[in-house]
């Protein structure tokens, strides 16, 4: 007869060893390179040869442009920093035409008072000049507020892009006067002091003014000074103790009203990002929220209220979502790209989502089919037709902890002596596994292996995924100057209005990256700037459909909100398969259809809503 006690003892003795070994190999895996499915190597090679012949590459020219912004992480409470520093370090970026000269400028936020924000003013396509101080926007971070994301939208419908700054502490509102930013926080009528991680905007009530939806990761406590250790998640796979998101209705004249209880969507998970669009092309809008530590949320707007329809997900979400982007794959419905962690093992680290809603209202994940499920510790993303072949591509940022380059060196050194590299990863995965089995979770950060050492400690490479005829995406870093860093936000910019999109990438441990796109210039593109008259001026919520022969292209207007803590060039940009004239159909947020036929390619156009 078997001695069950004896075998149980053997099992418990060997279990930590097994996790030590697995943790070592997980650490050795750099969380990076995806695999290609559904297409042969010869097909991939053929496509890459074509891209190479087009002259396409992404070259980092940030030093040549004089982009000298260098991010420093916020000075949060040492006790909190010791465990959760990697979750609060994220330099946000936005592309904005601050002076309405038709050329896109760049705004990057700092997280510490002595390091100013940088606003790079475009010199009519001939470089940039840093002008944050001249515009009154250099010092938004103070001792009691740390800036995270610049949220750009026209709050008063005057044609200028105004600014909301999300961050740790009390968020800030600014009016763009055309020559400077003037703070309007006290005028808004709301005190938004519950740690805004990010925000998005849309006109939920159809009154022509953009409303503000604020995403909260942390609960309402002072992370910059707190000594309270009970600040962490209550469940790794379905945490329900995050901050409560807030919907502010725009009343006009820079006044806002909290309508979350009346309208809904008061999500209480650990939210990082969100997007708003008609995801199933039925005339109703949906709000997708990416949540860390568990379930994302999907809401439908009906009769002026948000209803939770998350039950339509085809698989339960127990992942760690960071980013939400709407990608065109040649169908009337967007694919929703959601960044997640992928480690090559079934440790709850299952990779990115690539959702699409069906006619039956279900939402299914097609990330593996399209080969976008793996890019390590994926964070932000930018989607655009980088190589001007008529297909939208993806750039995904990747990276984890910044090795505490600017803060708390003694604590880091002391901790390094305590753990070996191998035991660091293994201890986390062992702890994670045991607590998952037992159901034991604790909000006390002192009971958790510090986040600085989880998974991989090294910088990691971002992922450029080029679209292969809307069938799959091919990992294509060989076309870039991508190196190992800790990438966070990624935003697109057409700096000289030639139809070629460059890329601005922020990291949480160093300087900006500005990737110059070297693809050969052509007229295989068209751009639109929509101007609403009876709907919001930015045209947020509109859908643009372009037809060129048998090819059809779709874009969903989000005001440039393109991914984690990032806002891209808000103009509609569509790469085309050739330079033949196109037909355009615009579905405005109120359902109105406006058509423009036989439009010449190779230029940007302003399109004013017809009345």
XYZ file of C-alpha atoms in Angstrom:
611
model
C 0.000 0.000 0.000
C 1.317 3.459 -0.988
C 2.436 5.738 1.769
C 0.492 8.885 0.784
C 2.153 10.968 3.481
C 5.578 10.001 2.207
C 4.787 10.895 -1.408
C 3.136 14.117 -0.334
C 6.316 15.049 1.529
C 8.420 14.255 -1.561
C 6.083 16.350 -3.693
C 6.229 19.356 -1.374
C 10.020 19.046 -1.173
C 10.482 18.954 -4.942
C 7.912 21.619 -5.777
C 10.121 24.612 -4.872
C 12.989 23.063 -6.852
C 10.733 22.654 -9.868
C 9.665 26.260 -9.669
C 13.275 27.355 -9.270
C 14.148 25.609 -12.535
C 11.077 26.906 -14.346
C 11.680 30.390 -13.007
C 15.233 30.295 -14.349
C 14.075 29.416 -17.849
C 11.264 31.943 -17.725
C 13.833 34.557 -16.803
C 16.024 33.407 -19.671
C 13.140 33.936 -22.054
C 13.323 37.593 -23.067
C 9.601 38.048 -23.638
C 10.131 39.226 -27.172
C 9.916 37.511 -30.513
C 6.551 36.318 -31.833
C 6.136 33.346 -34.095
C 4.602 33.352 -37.546
C 1.543 31.222 -38.259
C -0.638 30.504 -41.305
C 1.940 31.752 -43.802
C 5.032 30.075 -45.154
C 8.558 31.348 -44.700
C 8.770 31.966 -48.444
C 5.708 34.230 -48.285
C 7.238 36.190 -45.424
C 10.573 36.501 -47.214
C 8.835 37.670 -50.395
C 6.916 40.361 -48.524
C 9.988 41.532 -46.646
C 11.935 41.813 -49.899
C 9.143 44.008 -51.270
C 9.235 46.190 -48.147
C 13.010 46.470 -48.394
C 12.781 47.535 -52.035
C 10.366 50.294 -50.993
C 13.163 51.805 -48.907
C 11.255 51.252 -45.687
C 13.064 51.438 -42.363
C 12.706 53.193 -39.010
C 15.848 55.126 -38.042
C 16.218 56.740 -34.620
C 17.197 60.378 -35.222
C 16.204 61.814 -31.830
C 19.752 63.080 -31.073
C 20.004 64.809 -34.458
C 16.655 66.532 -33.842
C 17.793 67.754 -30.428
C 15.134 65.792 -28.534
C 16.929 65.758 -25.192
C 14.034 64.812 -22.899
C 15.180 62.186 -20.380
C 12.539 60.627 -18.146
C 12.938 60.367 -14.371
C 10.414 58.301 -12.376
C 8.145 59.907 -9.761
C 9.252 60.117 -6.148
C 6.603 57.988 -4.572
C 6.672 56.801 -0.979
C 9.823 54.662 -0.452
C 7.743 51.834 0.973
C 5.477 51.809 -2.076
C 8.389 52.347 -4.463
C 10.178 49.287 -3.154
C 7.404 47.035 -4.427
C 5.447 48.757 -7.177
C 7.823 51.224 -8.823
C 7.493 49.679 -12.284
C 3.731 50.264 -12.276
C 3.922 54.034 -11.796
C 6.741 54.841 -14.213
C 5.307 55.836 -17.545
C 6.148 58.979 -19.531
C 3.101 59.970 -21.570
C 3.306 61.649 -24.974
C 0.936 63.447 -27.318
C 1.035 64.767 -30.855
C -0.767 68.106 -31.006
C -0.914 71.087 -33.361
C -0.761 73.638 -30.554
C -0.594 76.737 -32.752
C -2.895 75.561 -35.567
C -0.270 76.084 -38.268
C -0.999 72.708 -39.846
C 2.214 71.084 -38.593
C 2.178 68.620 -35.714
C 4.018 69.350 -32.466
C 5.043 66.956 -29.661
C 4.378 67.101 -25.898
C 6.125 64.808 -23.402
C 5.469 64.900 -19.649
C 7.900 64.719 -16.754
C 7.135 63.008 -13.436
C 9.413 65.049 -11.128
C 9.327 68.821 -10.401
C 12.947 69.603 -11.292
C 12.662 67.991 -14.724
C 10.343 70.068 -16.958
C 7.928 68.852 -19.583
C 9.067 69.265 -23.161
C 6.895 70.793 -25.888
C 8.597 70.499 -29.259
C 7.177 73.046 -31.718
C 7.359 71.945 -35.348
C 9.252 74.443 -37.513
C 7.031 73.964 -40.570
C 8.512 70.548 -41.249
C 12.115 71.628 -40.666
C 12.856 70.314 -37.193
C 11.580 71.192 -33.721
C 12.271 73.811 -31.048
C 11.557 73.065 -27.377
C 9.068 75.701 -26.130
C 7.242 74.323 -23.085
C 8.139 77.328 -20.911
C 6.964 79.804 -23.546
C 3.628 78.005 -23.651
C 3.293 77.893 -19.841
C 3.274 74.123 -19.739
C 6.789 73.252 -18.540
C 6.005 72.794 -14.823
C 2.864 70.693 -14.371
C 4.481 68.298 -11.881
C 4.761 69.516 -8.285
C 5.595 68.008 -4.907
C 2.004 66.781 -4.568
C 1.236 65.888 -8.208
C 3.134 63.709 -10.675
C 2.141 63.966 -14.346
C 1.500 60.807 -16.381
C -0.575 61.356 -19.535
C -1.338 64.429 -21.656
C -4.922 64.089 -22.922
C -5.568 66.330 -25.915
C -9.085 67.360 -26.970
C -11.079 70.484 -27.817
C -13.035 71.092 -24.611
C -14.834 74.237 -25.805
C -15.194 73.612 -29.575
C -13.164 76.691 -30.490
C -10.788 74.829 -32.802
C -7.825 74.721 -30.397
C -6.692 71.505 -28.725
C -6.986 71.855 -24.955
C -5.235 69.727 -22.352
C -6.113 67.469 -19.423
C -3.153 66.034 -17.518
C -3.695 62.735 -15.727
C -1.378 61.792 -12.897
C -0.826 60.860 -9.264
C -2.700 63.413 -7.170
C -5.108 66.078 -8.467
C -5.374 66.185 -12.261
C -5.056 69.460 -14.180
C -7.157 71.151 -16.905
C -5.668 73.703 -19.334
C -7.147 75.895 -22.058
C -5.197 76.434 -25.262
C -5.484 80.142 -26.100
C -3.560 79.785 -29.352
C -0.367 81.215 -27.881
C -0.189 79.558 -24.448
C -1.882 77.145 -22.053
C -3.862 78.659 -19.173
C -4.858 76.465 -16.234
C -8.630 76.100 -15.782
C -8.722 73.433 -13.057
C -10.490 75.615 -10.491
C -13.103 76.627 -13.061
C -14.135 73.071 -13.956
C -16.275 72.524 -10.868
C -14.756 69.098 -10.220
C -11.908 68.064 -7.975
C -10.306 65.140 -9.784
C -7.851 64.004 -7.111
C -8.206 60.209 -7.116
C -5.046 59.293 -9.089
C -5.924 59.478 -12.785
C -3.812 56.963 -14.672
C -5.155 58.027 -18.068
C -8.290 59.307 -19.783
C -10.198 59.179 -23.029
C -12.984 61.367 -24.394
C -16.200 61.039 -26.389
C -19.593 62.698 -26.683
C -21.824 60.196 -24.893
C -24.902 62.482 -24.779
C -24.619 63.846 -28.322
C -24.688 67.516 -27.305
C -21.646 68.381 -29.416
C -19.233 68.662 -26.469
C -16.598 66.047 -25.708
C -16.996 64.412 -22.309
C -14.106 63.000 -20.298
C -13.745 59.415 -19.064
C -10.970 59.115 -16.471
C -9.233 55.783 -15.901
C -7.913 54.955 -12.455
C -5.359 52.303 -11.616
C -4.689 53.045 -7.956
C -7.267 53.731 -5.300
C -7.699 57.177 -3.807
C -4.618 57.511 -1.612
C -1.479 59.606 -1.768
C 1.094 57.379 -3.460
C 3.667 60.144 -3.238
C 3.645 60.094 0.563
C 1.696 57.082 1.826
C 3.063 54.736 4.471
C 0.044 52.459 4.160
C 1.209 49.019 2.929
C -2.327 47.906 1.991
C -2.293 49.265 -1.543
C -1.878 46.191 -3.737
C -4.318 43.940 -5.609
C -6.702 41.600 -3.792
C -6.500 39.024 -6.596
C -3.923 38.474 -9.314
C -6.439 37.294 -11.899
C -9.582 39.232 -10.984
C -8.654 42.189 -8.818
C -11.631 44.280 -7.737
C -9.957 46.855 -5.512
C -8.560 49.271 -8.069
C -9.546 52.884 -8.491
C -13.074 53.736 -9.641
C -13.254 55.240 -13.127
C -15.140 58.503 -13.547
C -17.261 59.967 -16.354
C -17.317 63.769 -16.446
C -19.993 65.407 -18.585
C -18.819 68.525 -20.403
C -21.209 71.384 -19.565
C -19.372 73.942 -21.700
C -17.130 76.868 -20.759
C -14.662 74.461 -19.105
C -17.198 73.178 -16.594
C -17.660 69.458 -15.958
C -20.033 67.322 -13.890
C -19.505 63.833 -12.470
C -22.312 61.690 -13.973
C -20.793 58.269 -13.348
C -23.583 57.009 -11.092
C -26.343 58.132 -13.439
C -24.735 57.022 -16.716
C -22.702 53.984 -15.641
C -19.261 52.587 -16.515
C -17.933 53.085 -12.974
C -15.422 50.300 -13.437
C -13.466 49.508 -10.246
C -10.653 47.401 -11.681
C -7.030 48.434 -12.266
C -7.580 50.383 -15.495
C -4.789 51.395 -17.869
C -6.455 52.337 -21.156
C -9.779 52.540 -23.018
C -11.254 53.163 -26.451
C -14.687 54.242 -27.678
C -16.202 53.358 -31.066
C -19.029 51.516 -32.793
C -17.247 48.181 -32.572
C -19.940 46.058 -34.256
C -21.087 48.617 -36.857
C -24.698 48.628 -35.637
C -25.044 52.321 -34.802
C -24.445 51.956 -31.052
C -21.158 52.878 -29.414
C -19.095 50.602 -27.179
C -16.494 51.439 -24.543
C -13.649 48.941 -24.130
C -11.554 49.204 -20.943
C -8.177 47.484 -20.556
C -7.632 46.377 -16.963
C -4.513 45.016 -15.331
C -4.816 41.975 -13.048
C -7.913 40.460 -14.572
C -11.065 41.136 -16.464
C -11.313 43.827 -19.113
C -14.722 45.459 -19.433
C -16.969 46.159 -22.409
C -19.874 48.596 -22.130
C -22.545 49.485 -24.697
C -24.089 52.954 -24.818
C -27.870 52.713 -25.196
C -30.419 55.425 -24.412
C -27.757 57.602 -22.821
C -26.514 54.960 -20.370
C -23.678 52.425 -20.381
C -24.611 48.756 -19.964
C -22.002 46.131 -19.095
C -21.899 43.545 -21.926
C -18.622 41.894 -20.896
C -20.359 38.509 -20.970
C -19.988 38.614 -24.768
C -16.257 37.819 -24.503
C -15.629 34.396 -26.052
C -13.057 33.474 -23.397
C -12.712 34.647 -19.784
C -10.091 37.341 -19.363
C -7.617 36.685 -16.568
C -4.740 38.593 -18.071
C -2.936 41.887 -17.489
C -4.102 44.407 -20.076
C -2.193 47.638 -20.684
C -3.209 49.109 -24.045
C -6.217 49.406 -26.349
C -5.921 50.230 -30.071
C -8.335 49.955 -33.014
C -6.735 48.317 -36.058
C -8.096 48.031 -39.610
C -7.738 44.526 -41.056
C -9.908 45.065 -44.108
C -13.334 44.580 -42.513
C -16.078 47.057 -41.467
C -15.386 46.198 -37.827
C -12.104 47.045 -36.130
C -9.839 44.579 -34.436
C -9.156 45.651 -30.851
C -5.481 45.172 -30.058
C -4.890 44.786 -26.295
C -1.353 44.489 -24.901
C -0.628 41.784 -22.343
C 2.303 39.854 -20.920
C 3.570 36.807 -22.813
C 6.277 34.537 -21.397
C 6.039 31.391 -23.490
C 4.709 29.309 -20.604
C 1.222 28.743 -19.210
C 1.735 30.838 -16.109
C -1.163 33.148 -16.725
C 1.125 35.019 -19.122
C -0.865 34.230 -22.233
C -0.107 37.131 -24.517
C -1.952 39.915 -26.287
C -5.587 39.988 -27.392
C -6.825 40.837 -30.889
C -10.579 41.003 -30.397
C -13.261 41.466 -33.025
C -17.021 41.601 -32.580
C -19.179 39.276 -34.674
C -22.619 39.843 -36.189
C -24.026 37.835 -33.280
C -22.533 40.419 -30.860
C -19.952 38.023 -29.450
C -16.343 39.156 -29.251
C -13.623 36.665 -30.192
C -9.851 36.718 -29.818
C -7.835 36.217 -33.022
C -4.377 37.159 -31.727
C -2.749 33.857 -32.643
C -4.353 33.764 -36.067
C -2.921 37.204 -36.816
C 0.367 36.525 -34.990
C 0.171 39.502 -32.648
C -0.137 37.549 -29.391
C 3.503 37.801 -28.299
C 5.720 40.792 -27.615
C 6.972 40.105 -24.113
C 5.949 42.634 -21.469
C 3.882 44.610 -23.971
C 2.755 48.118 -23.018
C 1.748 50.786 -25.526
C 1.134 50.480 -29.251
C 0.845 52.568 -32.381
C -1.088 51.455 -35.451
C -0.517 52.939 -38.904
C 0.461 52.026 -42.440
C 4.167 52.626 -41.950
C 5.352 51.172 -45.263
C 2.507 52.611 -47.399
C 1.329 49.299 -48.826
C -2.344 49.775 -47.972
C -2.320 47.756 -44.729
C -2.234 48.976 -41.118
C 0.790 47.812 -39.144
C 1.513 47.642 -35.408
C 4.361 48.941 -33.304
C 4.324 47.494 -29.761
C 6.456 48.759 -26.882
C 8.067 46.251 -24.553
C 10.004 46.364 -21.306
C 9.798 46.060 -17.573
C 11.749 47.511 -14.702
C 14.295 50.339 -15.146
C 16.807 49.027 -12.561
C 16.152 52.027 -10.305
C 18.554 54.199 -12.222
C 17.465 57.435 -10.553
C 16.177 56.462 -7.143
C 16.856 54.489 -3.976
C 20.210 52.971 -4.926
C 20.934 51.729 -1.393
C 17.670 49.832 -1.187
C 18.230 48.322 -4.624
C 21.792 47.271 -3.770
C 20.730 45.741 -0.465
C 18.004 43.792 -2.170
C 20.380 42.619 -4.915
C 22.521 41.007 -2.220
C 19.522 39.095 -0.907
C 18.438 37.452 -4.166
C 20.328 35.798 -6.979
C 19.072 36.420 -10.510
C 17.716 32.878 -10.764
C 15.997 32.838 -7.399
C 14.380 36.214 -8.078
C 12.281 34.947 -10.961
C 11.665 31.566 -9.385
C 10.552 33.044 -6.069
C 7.972 35.166 -7.832
C 6.529 32.365 -9.945
C 6.500 29.974 -6.994
C 4.739 32.574 -4.849
C 2.323 33.409 -7.657
C 1.473 29.734 -8.249
C 0.987 28.832 -4.590
C -1.189 31.847 -3.875
C -3.243 31.207 -7.001
C -3.936 27.639 -5.880
C -4.730 28.537 -2.320
C -6.750 31.629 -3.134
C -4.549 33.584 -0.743
C -4.096 37.136 -1.898
C -3.086 40.110 0.136
C -3.293 43.839 -0.432
C -0.265 44.162 1.844
C 2.664 44.888 -0.475
C 5.089 43.639 2.177
C 3.928 40.084 1.496
C 4.844 40.136 -2.184
C 8.104 39.679 -4.014
C 8.966 43.144 -5.204
C 7.837 43.961 -8.727
C 11.298 45.227 -9.671
C 12.497 41.616 -10.005
C 9.487 39.919 -11.516
C 10.026 38.093 -14.771
C 12.954 39.664 -16.580
C 15.217 42.351 -15.205
C 16.729 43.351 -18.513
C 15.659 45.967 -21.005
C 13.689 44.432 -23.844
C 13.079 45.117 -27.522
C 9.898 46.642 -28.890
C 8.148 44.801 -31.732
C 7.403 46.088 -35.226
C 4.652 43.922 -36.726
C 4.068 44.537 -40.446
C 0.709 43.574 -41.920
C 0.817 40.889 -44.615
C -2.285 41.408 -46.800
C -4.575 41.477 -43.738
C -3.903 37.752 -43.209
C -1.267 37.920 -40.506
C 1.487 40.155 -39.130
C 5.217 39.517 -39.524
C 7.795 40.363 -36.866
C 10.029 42.870 -38.689
C 12.520 44.452 -36.295
C 15.277 44.055 -38.899
C 13.875 47.187 -40.558
C 14.433 49.319 -37.464
C 16.933 50.823 -35.041
C 15.112 49.119 -32.170
C 17.415 48.222 -29.299
C 16.712 46.969 -25.792
C 14.985 49.545 -23.571
C 11.860 49.868 -21.435
C 9.323 51.191 -23.908
C 6.014 52.688 -22.799
C 4.103 55.089 -25.106
C 4.262 54.977 -28.909
C 2.641 57.668 -31.073
C 2.683 58.472 -34.791
C 3.420 61.836 -36.387
C 3.600 63.153 -39.944
C 6.065 65.920 -39.181
C 6.323 67.422 -42.679
C 2.900 66.490 -44.112
C 4.319 64.219 -46.812
C 2.127 61.238 -45.905
C 4.993 59.274 -44.333
C 4.391 58.539 -40.655
C 7.261 58.739 -38.186
C 7.149 57.327 -34.670
C 7.831 58.820 -31.234
C 8.530 56.307 -28.443
C 8.977 57.046 -24.741
C 10.930 54.897 -22.310
C 10.899 54.878 -18.528
C 14.665 54.711 -18.208
C 16.144 57.068 -20.733
C 15.798 59.448 -23.662
C 13.092 59.689 -26.297
C 13.254 57.679 -29.499
C 12.194 59.389 -32.718
C 12.021 56.936 -35.597
C 12.320 58.576 -39.003
C 10.418 56.557 -41.606
C 12.551 56.208 -44.755
C 9.935 54.631 -47.041
C 9.979 56.060 -50.561
C 7.599 58.983 -50.924
C 4.597 58.464 -53.173
C 0.963 59.468 -53.557
C -0.227 56.131 -52.152
C -1.958 57.790 -49.210
C -4.589 60.330 -48.257
C -5.257 62.294 -45.074
C -8.377 63.934 -43.654
C -8.993 66.413 -40.853
C -12.653 66.199 -39.886
C -14.440 69.254 -38.481
C -17.816 68.706 -36.866
C -20.561 71.341 -36.899
C -23.565 69.748 -35.157
C -21.379 67.030 -33.604
C -18.192 67.570 -31.576
C -15.688 69.613 -33.558
C -12.978 66.907 -33.397
C -15.319 64.370 -35.023
C -14.618 61.798 -32.309
C -16.834 58.760 -32.864
C -16.975 59.144 -36.651
C -16.144 56.248 -38.963
C -14.375 56.859 -42.278
C -14.639 54.391 -45.150
C -12.454 54.773 -48.234
C -12.842 52.785 -51.449
C -10.263 52.409 -54.194
C -11.231 49.805 -56.770
C -11.723 46.517 -54.928
C -9.908 47.749 -51.834
C -11.751 49.203 -48.849
C -10.187 50.950 -45.862
C -11.743 51.916 -42.521
C -10.712 54.281 -39.744
C -12.440 55.007 -36.422
C -11.899 58.499 -35.033
C -10.700 58.601 -31.434
C -9.186 62.083 -31.440
C -5.758 60.505 -31.797
C -6.084 58.347 -28.663
C -4.095 55.418 -29.992
C -2.848 53.432 -27.016
C -1.386 53.456 -23.523
C -0.739 57.057 -22.299
C -0.319 58.151 -25.905
C -2.097 60.393 -28.414
C -1.048 60.180 -32.057
C -1.573 62.600 -34.924
C -5.377 62.896 -34.810
C -5.805 63.326 -38.560
C -7.141 60.357 -40.504
C -4.257 58.782 -42.436
C -4.772 55.914 -44.868
C -2.029 54.215 -46.843
C -3.257 52.939 -50.200
C -2.234 50.169 -52.568
C -1.882 52.660 -55.463
C -2.378 56.346 -56.290
C -5.744 56.108 -58.067
C -8.474 58.496 -56.899
C -10.684 57.329 -54.038
C -14.253 57.594 -52.804
C -14.844 58.575 -49.175
C -17.828 57.892 -46.928
C -17.971 59.530 -43.500
C -20.417 58.338 -40.887
C -20.540 61.137 -38.334
C -21.202 60.328 -34.645
C -24.894 61.251 -35.049
C -25.295 58.717 -37.867
C -25.231 61.279 -40.690
C -23.598 59.986 -43.896
C -21.453 62.331 -45.979
C -19.778 61.258 -49.238
C -16.893 62.653 -51.260
C -16.198 61.040 -54.625
C -13.134 60.946 -56.853
C -10.747 62.453 -54.300
C -7.161 62.818 -55.427
C -4.562 61.036 -53.287
C -1.254 62.288 -51.894
C -2.617 65.171 -49.795
C -4.380 66.168 -46.566
C -7.888 67.630 -46.776
C -10.158 69.411 -44.310
C -13.665 67.957 -44.383
C -16.375 70.056 -42.737
C -19.581 68.318 -41.714
C -22.368 69.204 -44.122
C -25.527 70.643 -42.568
